[in-house]
Short mmCIF file of N, CA and C and ligand atoms in Angstrom, two decimals:
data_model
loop_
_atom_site.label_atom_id
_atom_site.label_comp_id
_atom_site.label_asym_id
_atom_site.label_seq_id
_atom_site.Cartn_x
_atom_site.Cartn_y
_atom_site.Cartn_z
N UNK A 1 -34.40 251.43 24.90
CA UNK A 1 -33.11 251.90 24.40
C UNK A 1 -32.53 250.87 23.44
N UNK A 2 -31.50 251.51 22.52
CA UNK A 2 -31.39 250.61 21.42
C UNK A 2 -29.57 249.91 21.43
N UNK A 3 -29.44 249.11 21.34
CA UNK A 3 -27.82 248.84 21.03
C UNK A 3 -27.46 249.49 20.03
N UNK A 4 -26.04 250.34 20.53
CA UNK A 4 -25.17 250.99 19.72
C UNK A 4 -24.20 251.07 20.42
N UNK A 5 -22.78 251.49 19.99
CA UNK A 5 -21.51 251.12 20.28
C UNK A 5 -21.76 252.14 21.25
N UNK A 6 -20.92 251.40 22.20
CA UNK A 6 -20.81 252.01 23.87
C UNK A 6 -22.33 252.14 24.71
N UNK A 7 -23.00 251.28 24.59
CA UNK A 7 -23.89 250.76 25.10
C UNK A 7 -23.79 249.25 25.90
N UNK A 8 -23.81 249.03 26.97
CA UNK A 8 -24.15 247.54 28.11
C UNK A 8 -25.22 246.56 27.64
N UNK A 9 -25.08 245.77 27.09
CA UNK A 9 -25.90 245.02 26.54
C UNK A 9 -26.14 243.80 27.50
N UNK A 10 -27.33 243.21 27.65
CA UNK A 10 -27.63 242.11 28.73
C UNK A 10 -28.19 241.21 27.99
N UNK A 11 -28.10 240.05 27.74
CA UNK A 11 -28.82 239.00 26.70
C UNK A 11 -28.72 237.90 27.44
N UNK A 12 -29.75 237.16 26.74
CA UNK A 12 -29.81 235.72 27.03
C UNK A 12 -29.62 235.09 25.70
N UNK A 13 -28.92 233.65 25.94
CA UNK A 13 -28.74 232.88 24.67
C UNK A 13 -29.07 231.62 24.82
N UNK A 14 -29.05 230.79 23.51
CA UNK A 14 -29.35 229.61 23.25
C UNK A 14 -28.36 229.47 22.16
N UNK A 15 -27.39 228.90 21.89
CA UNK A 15 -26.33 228.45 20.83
C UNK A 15 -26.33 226.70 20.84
N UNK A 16 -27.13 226.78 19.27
CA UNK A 16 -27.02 225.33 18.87
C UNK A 16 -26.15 225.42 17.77
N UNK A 17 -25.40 223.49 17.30
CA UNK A 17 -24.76 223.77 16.09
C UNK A 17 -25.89 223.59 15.02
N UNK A 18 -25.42 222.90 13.90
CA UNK A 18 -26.29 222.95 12.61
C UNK A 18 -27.26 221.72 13.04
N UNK A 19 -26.70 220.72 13.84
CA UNK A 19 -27.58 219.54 13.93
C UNK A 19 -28.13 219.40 14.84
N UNK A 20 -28.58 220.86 15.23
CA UNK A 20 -29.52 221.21 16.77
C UNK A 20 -29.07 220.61 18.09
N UNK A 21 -27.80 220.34 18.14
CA UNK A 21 -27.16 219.96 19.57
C UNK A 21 -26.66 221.38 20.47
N UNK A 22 -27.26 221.38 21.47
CA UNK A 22 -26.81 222.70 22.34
C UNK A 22 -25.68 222.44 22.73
N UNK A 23 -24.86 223.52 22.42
CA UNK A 23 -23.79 224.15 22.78
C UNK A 23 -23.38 224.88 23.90
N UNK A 24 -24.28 225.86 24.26
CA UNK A 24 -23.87 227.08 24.93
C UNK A 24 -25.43 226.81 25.73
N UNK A 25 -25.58 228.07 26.61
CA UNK A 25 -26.71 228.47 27.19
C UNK A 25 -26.60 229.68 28.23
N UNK A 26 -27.34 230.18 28.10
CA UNK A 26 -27.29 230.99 29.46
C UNK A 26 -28.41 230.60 30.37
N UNK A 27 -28.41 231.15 31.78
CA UNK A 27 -29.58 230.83 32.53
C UNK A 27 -30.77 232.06 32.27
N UNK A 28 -31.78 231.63 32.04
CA UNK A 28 -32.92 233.23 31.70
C UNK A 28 -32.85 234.26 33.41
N UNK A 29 -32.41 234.11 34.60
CA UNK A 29 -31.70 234.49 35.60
C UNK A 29 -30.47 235.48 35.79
N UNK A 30 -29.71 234.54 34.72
CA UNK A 30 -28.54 235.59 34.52
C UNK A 30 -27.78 235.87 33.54
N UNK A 31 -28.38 236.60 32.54
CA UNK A 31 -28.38 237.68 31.50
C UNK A 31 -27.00 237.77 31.55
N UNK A 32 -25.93 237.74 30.10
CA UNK A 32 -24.77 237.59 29.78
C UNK A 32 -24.66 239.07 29.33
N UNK A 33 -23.63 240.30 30.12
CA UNK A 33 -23.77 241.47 30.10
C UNK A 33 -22.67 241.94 29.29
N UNK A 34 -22.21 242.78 28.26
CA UNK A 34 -21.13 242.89 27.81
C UNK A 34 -20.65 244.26 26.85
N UNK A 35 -19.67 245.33 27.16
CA UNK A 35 -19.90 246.58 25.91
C UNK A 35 -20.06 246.43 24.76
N UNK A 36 -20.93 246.77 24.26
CA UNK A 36 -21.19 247.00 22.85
C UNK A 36 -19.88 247.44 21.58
N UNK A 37 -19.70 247.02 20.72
CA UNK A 37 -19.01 247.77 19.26
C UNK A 37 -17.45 247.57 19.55
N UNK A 38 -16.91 247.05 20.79
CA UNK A 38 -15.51 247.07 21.13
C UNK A 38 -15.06 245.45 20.84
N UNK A 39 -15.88 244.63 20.04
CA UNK A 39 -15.26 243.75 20.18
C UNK A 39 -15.40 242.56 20.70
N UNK A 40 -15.70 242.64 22.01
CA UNK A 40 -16.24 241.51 23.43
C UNK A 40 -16.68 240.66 22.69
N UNK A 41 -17.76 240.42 21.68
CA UNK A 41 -18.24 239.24 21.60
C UNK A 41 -17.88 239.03 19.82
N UNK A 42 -17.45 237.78 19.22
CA UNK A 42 -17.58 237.22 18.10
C UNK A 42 -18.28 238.22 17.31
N UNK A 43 -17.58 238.65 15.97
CA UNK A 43 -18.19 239.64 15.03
C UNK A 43 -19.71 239.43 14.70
N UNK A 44 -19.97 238.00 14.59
CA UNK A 44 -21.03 238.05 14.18
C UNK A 44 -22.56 238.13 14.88
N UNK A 45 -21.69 238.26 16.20
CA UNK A 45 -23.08 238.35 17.49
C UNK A 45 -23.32 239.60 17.60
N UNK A 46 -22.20 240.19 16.95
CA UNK A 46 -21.99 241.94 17.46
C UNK A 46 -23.00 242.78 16.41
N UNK A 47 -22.66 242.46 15.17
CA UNK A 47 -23.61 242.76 13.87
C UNK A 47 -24.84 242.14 13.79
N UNK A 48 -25.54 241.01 14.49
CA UNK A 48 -26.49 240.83 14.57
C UNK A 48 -28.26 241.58 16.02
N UNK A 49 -26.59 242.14 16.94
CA UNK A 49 -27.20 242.80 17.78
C UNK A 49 -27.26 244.06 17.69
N UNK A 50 -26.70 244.91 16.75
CA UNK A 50 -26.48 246.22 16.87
C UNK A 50 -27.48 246.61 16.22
N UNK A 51 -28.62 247.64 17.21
CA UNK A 51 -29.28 248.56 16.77
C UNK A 51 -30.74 247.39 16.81
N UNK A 52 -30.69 246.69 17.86
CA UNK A 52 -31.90 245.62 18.37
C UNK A 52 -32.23 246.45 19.40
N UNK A 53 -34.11 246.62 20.10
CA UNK A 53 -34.52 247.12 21.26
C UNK A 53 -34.10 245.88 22.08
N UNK A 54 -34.21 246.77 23.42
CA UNK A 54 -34.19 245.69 24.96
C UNK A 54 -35.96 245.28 24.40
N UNK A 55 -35.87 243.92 24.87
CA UNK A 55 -37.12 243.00 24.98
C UNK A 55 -37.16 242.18 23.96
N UNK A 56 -36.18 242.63 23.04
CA UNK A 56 -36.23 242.21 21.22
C UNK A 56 -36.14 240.37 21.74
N UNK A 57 -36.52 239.80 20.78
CA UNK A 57 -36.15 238.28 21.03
C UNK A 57 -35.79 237.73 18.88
N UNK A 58 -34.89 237.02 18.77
CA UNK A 58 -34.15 236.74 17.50
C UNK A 58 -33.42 235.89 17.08
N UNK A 59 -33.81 234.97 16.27
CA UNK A 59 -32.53 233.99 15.66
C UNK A 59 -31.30 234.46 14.78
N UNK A 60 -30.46 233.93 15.05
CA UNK A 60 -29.38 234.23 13.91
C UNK A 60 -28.63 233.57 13.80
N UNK A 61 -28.03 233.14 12.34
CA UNK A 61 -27.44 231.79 12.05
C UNK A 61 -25.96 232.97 11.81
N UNK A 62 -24.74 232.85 12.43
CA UNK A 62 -23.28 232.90 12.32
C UNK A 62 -22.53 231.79 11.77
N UNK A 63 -21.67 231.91 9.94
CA UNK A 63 -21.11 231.35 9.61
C UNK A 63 -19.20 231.49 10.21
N UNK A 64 -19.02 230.28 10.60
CA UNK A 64 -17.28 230.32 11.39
C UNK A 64 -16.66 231.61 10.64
N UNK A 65 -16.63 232.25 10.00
CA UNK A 65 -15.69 233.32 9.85
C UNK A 65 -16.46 234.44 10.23
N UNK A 66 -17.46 234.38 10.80
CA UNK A 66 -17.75 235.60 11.83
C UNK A 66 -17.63 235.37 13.11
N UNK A 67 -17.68 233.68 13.35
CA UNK A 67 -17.55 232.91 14.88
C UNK A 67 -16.58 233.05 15.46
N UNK A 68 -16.43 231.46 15.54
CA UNK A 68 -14.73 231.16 16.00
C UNK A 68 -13.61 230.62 15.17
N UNK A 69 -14.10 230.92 13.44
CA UNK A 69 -13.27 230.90 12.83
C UNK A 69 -12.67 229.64 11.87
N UNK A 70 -12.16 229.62 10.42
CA UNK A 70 -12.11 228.31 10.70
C UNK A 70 -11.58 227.39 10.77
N UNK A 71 -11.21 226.15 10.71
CA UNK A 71 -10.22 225.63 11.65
C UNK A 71 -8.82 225.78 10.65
N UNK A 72 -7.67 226.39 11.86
CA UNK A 72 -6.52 226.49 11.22
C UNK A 72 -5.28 225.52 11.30
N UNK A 73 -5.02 224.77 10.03
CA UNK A 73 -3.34 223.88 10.29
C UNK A 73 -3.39 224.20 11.12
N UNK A 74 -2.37 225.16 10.78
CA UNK A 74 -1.21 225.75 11.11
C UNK A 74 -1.34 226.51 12.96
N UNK A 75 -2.53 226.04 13.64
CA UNK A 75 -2.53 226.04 15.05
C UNK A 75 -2.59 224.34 15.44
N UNK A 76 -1.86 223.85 14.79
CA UNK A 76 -2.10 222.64 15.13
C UNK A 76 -0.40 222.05 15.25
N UNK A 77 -0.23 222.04 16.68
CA UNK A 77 2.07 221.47 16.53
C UNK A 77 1.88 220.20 17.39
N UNK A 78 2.98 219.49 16.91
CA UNK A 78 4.31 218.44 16.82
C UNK A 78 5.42 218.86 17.73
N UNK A 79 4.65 218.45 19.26
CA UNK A 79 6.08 218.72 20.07
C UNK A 79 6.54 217.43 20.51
N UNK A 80 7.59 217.76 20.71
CA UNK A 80 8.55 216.22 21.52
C UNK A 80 7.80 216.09 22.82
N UNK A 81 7.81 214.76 23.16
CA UNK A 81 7.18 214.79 24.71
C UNK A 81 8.29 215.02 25.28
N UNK A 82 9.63 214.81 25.45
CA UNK A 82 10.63 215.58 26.23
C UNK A 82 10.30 216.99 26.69
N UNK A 83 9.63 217.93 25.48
CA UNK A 83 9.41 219.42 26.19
C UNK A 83 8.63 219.13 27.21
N UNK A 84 7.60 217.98 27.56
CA UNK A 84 6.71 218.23 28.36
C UNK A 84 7.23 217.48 30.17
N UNK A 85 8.14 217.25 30.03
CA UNK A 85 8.91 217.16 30.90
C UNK A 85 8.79 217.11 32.60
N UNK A 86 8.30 218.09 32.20
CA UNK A 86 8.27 219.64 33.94
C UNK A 86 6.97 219.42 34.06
N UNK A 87 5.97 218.83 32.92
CA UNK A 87 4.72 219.55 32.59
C UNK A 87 3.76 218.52 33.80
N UNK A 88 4.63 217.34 34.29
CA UNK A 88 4.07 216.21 34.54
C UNK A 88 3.23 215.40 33.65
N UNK A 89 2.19 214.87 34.58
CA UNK A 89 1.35 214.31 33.87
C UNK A 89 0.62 215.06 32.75
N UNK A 90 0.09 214.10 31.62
CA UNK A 90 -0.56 214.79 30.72
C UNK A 90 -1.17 214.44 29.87
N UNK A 91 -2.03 214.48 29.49
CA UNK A 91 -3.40 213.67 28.47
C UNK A 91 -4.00 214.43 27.91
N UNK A 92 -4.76 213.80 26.74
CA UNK A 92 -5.65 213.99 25.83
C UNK A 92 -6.56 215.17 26.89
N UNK A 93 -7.16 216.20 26.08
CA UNK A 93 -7.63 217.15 26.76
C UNK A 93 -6.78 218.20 28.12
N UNK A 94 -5.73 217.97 28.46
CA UNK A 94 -4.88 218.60 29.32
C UNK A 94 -5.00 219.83 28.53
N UNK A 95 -4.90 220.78 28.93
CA UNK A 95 -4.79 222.88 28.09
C UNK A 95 -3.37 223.77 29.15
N UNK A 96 -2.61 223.68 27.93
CA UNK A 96 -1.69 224.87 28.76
C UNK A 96 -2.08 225.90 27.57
N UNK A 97 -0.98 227.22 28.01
CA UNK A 97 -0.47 227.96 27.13
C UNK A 97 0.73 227.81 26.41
N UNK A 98 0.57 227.95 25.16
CA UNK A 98 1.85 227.47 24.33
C UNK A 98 2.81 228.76 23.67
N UNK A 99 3.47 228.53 24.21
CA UNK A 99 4.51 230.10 23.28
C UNK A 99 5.38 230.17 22.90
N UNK A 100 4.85 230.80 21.33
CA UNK A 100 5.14 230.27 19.89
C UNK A 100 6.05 231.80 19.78
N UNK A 101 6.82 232.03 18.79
CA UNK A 101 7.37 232.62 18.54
C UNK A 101 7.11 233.99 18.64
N UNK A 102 6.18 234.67 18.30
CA UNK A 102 5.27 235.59 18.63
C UNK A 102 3.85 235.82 18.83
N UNK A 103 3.41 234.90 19.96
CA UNK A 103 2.21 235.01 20.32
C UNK A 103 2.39 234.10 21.54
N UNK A 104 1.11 233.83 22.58
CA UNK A 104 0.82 233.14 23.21
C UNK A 104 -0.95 232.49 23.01
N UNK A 105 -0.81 231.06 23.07
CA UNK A 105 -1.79 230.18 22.42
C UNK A 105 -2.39 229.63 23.34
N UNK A 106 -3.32 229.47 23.72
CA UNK A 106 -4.12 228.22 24.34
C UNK A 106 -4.30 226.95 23.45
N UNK A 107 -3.86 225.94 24.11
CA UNK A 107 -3.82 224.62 22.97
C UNK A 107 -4.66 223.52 23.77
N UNK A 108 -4.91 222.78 23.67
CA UNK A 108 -5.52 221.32 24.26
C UNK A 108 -4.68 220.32 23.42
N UNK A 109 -4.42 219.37 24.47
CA UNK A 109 -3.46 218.14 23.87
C UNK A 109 -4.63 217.32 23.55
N UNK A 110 -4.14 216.76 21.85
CA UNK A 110 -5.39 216.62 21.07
C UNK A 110 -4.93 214.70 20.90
N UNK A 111 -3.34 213.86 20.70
CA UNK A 111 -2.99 213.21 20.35
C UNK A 111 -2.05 212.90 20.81
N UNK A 112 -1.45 211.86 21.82
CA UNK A 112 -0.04 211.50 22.42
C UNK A 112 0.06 209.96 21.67
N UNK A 113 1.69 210.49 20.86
CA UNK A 113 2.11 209.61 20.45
C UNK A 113 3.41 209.01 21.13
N UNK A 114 3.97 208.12 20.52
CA UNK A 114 5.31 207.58 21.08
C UNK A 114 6.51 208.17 22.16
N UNK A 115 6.69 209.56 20.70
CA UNK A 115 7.67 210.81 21.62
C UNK A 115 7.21 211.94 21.06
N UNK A 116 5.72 211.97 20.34
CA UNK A 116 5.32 213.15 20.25
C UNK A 116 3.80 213.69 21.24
N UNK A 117 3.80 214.66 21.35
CA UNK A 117 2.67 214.91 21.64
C UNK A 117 1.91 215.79 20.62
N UNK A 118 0.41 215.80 20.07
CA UNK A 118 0.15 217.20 19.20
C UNK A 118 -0.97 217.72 19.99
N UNK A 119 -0.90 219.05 19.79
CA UNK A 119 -1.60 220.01 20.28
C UNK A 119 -2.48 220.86 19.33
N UNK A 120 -3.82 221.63 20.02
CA UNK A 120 -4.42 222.38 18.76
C UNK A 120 -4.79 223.16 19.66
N UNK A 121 -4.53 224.83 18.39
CA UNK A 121 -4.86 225.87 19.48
C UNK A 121 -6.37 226.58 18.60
N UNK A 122 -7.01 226.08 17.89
CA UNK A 122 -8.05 226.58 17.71
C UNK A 122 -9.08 225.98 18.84
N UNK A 123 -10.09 227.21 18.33
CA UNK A 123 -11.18 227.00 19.27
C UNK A 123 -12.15 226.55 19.19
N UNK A 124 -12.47 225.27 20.35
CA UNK A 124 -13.34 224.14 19.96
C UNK A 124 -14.67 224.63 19.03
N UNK A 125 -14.55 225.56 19.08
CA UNK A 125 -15.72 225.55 18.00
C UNK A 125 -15.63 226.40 16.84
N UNK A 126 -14.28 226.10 16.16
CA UNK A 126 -14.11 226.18 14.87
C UNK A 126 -14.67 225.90 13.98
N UNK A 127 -14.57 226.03 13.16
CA UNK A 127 -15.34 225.85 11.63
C UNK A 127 -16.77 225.12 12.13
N UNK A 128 -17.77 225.38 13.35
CA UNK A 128 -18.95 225.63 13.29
C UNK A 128 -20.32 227.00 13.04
N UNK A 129 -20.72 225.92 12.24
CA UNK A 129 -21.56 227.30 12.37
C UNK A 129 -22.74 227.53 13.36
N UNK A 130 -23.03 229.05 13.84
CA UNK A 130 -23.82 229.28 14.97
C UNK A 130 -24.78 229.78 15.02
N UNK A 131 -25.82 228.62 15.80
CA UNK A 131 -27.61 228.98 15.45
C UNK A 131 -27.81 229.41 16.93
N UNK A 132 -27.80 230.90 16.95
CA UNK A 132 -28.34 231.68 17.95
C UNK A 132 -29.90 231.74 18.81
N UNK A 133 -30.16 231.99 19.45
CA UNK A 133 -31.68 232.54 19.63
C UNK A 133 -30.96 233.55 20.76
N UNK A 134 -31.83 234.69 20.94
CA UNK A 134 -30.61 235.77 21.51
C UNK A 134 -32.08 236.21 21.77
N UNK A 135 -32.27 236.96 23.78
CA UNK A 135 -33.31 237.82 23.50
C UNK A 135 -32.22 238.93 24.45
N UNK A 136 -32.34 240.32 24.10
CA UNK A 136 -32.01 241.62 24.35
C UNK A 136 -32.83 241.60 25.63
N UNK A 137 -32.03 241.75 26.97
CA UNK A 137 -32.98 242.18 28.29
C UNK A 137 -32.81 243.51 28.76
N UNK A 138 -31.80 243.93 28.44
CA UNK A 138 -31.28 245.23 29.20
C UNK A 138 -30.38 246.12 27.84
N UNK A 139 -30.55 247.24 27.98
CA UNK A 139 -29.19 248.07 27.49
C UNK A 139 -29.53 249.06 28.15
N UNK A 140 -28.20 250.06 28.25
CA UNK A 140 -27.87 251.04 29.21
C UNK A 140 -26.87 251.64 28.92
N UNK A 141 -26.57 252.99 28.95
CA UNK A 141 -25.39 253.49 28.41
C UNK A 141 -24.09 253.16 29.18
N UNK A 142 -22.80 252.86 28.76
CA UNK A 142 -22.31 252.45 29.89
C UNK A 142 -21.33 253.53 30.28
N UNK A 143 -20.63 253.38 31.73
CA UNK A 143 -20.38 254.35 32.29
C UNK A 143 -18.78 254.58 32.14
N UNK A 144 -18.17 255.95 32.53
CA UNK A 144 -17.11 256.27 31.68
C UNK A 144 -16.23 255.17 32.09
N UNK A 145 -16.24 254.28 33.53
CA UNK A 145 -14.82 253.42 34.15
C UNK A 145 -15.01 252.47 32.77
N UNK A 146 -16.18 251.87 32.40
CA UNK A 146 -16.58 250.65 31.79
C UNK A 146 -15.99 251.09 30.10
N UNK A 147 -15.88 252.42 29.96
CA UNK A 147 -15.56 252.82 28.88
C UNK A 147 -13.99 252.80 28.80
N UNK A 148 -13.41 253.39 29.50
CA UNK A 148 -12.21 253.45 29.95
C UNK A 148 -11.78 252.13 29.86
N UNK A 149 -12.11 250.81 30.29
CA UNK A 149 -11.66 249.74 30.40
C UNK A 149 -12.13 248.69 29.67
N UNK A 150 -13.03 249.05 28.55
CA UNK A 150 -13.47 248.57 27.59
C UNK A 150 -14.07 247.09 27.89
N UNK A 151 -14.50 247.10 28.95
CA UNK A 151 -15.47 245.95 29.33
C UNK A 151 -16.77 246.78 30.08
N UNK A 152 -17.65 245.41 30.33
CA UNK A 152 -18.84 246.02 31.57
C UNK A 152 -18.58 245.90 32.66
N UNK A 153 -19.07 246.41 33.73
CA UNK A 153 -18.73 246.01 35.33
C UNK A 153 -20.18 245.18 35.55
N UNK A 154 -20.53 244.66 36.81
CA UNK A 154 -21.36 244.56 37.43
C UNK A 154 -22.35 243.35 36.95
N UNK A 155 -23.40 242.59 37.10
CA UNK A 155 -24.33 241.60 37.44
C UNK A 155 -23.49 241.15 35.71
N UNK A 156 -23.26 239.67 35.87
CA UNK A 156 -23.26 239.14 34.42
C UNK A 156 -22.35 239.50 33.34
N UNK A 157 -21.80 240.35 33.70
CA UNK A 157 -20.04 240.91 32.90
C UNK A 157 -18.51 240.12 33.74
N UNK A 158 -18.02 239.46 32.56
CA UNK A 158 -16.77 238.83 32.95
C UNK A 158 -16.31 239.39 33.93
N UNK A 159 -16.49 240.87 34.42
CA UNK A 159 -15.45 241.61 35.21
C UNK A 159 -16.15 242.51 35.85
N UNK A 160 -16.98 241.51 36.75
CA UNK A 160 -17.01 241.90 38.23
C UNK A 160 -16.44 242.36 39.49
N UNK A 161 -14.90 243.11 38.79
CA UNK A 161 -14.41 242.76 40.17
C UNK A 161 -14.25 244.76 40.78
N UNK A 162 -14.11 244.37 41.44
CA UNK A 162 -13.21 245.63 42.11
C UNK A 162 -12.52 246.33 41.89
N UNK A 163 -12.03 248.10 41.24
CA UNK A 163 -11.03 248.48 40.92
C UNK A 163 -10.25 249.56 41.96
N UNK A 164 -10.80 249.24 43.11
CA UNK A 164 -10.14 250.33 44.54
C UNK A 164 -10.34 251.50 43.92
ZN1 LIG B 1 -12.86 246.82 34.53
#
């Protein structure tokens, strides 16, 4: 069976950057499961998988604006350490959520200064680019709940859980 939108896709990966340092991995055990064409994964994993057989095995190089994008200022703030207050303790690498005027951010505290702290809400792997090896283990049509809820259920999908 072939990937196409609204199809369960099961893969295994290998994500290196450009200077062959691994990044990512999956275990060849447990197959990273996820709906097809909705989105779930980085544009450029999505267009490189669509319309691959199960068994297929494939490299593919993703430049950051199909990834994770690339790195933006302007996710990058200048707060007083006074706001952080309540926050307690807090260091280099600490991650809250930050909320900005209209949105909510995941940031990592990147720099503590005097009475500032700065934060960055891009994602650590911004403006990299991504050297795949991807093999296709499974596809399966997926079923209407999984459709309905625009994820996968079951072995290797973020959302394993239970819906009573
Ligand atoms: Zn669900």
């Amino acid at each position: 069976m072939k990937v196409a939108k609204n199809t369960v896709v099961s893969i295994t990966y290998t994500l290196k950057d450009s200077d062959g340092n691994l990044l990512d991995s999956t275990d060849a055990s447990d197959p990273l499961a996820y709906l097809h064409g909705v989105g779930n994964l980085i544009s450029g994993m999505e267009k490189a998988l669509d319309d691959r057989d199960s068994g297929e095995t494939f490299q593919v190089i993703i430049p950051p604006e199909d990834g994770y994008g690339k790195f933006d200022d302007d996710l990058v703030w200048e707060l007083e350490k006074s706001q952080f207050a309540e926050m307690g303790e807090i260091e280099e690498g600490t991650q809250f959520v930050l909320e900005t005027e209209d949105d909510q951010v995941l940031v990592t505290v990147v720099d503590i200064r005097e009475d500032m702290v700065i934060v960055d809400g891009n994602h650590e792997l911004a403006d990299e680019t991504l050297h795949f090896d991807i093999t296709v283990v499974e596809v399966r049509d997926a079923t209407p709940e999984e459709l309905e809820h625009g994820h996968a259920h079951g072995p290797g999908s973020a959302h394993d859980h239970d819906h009573g």
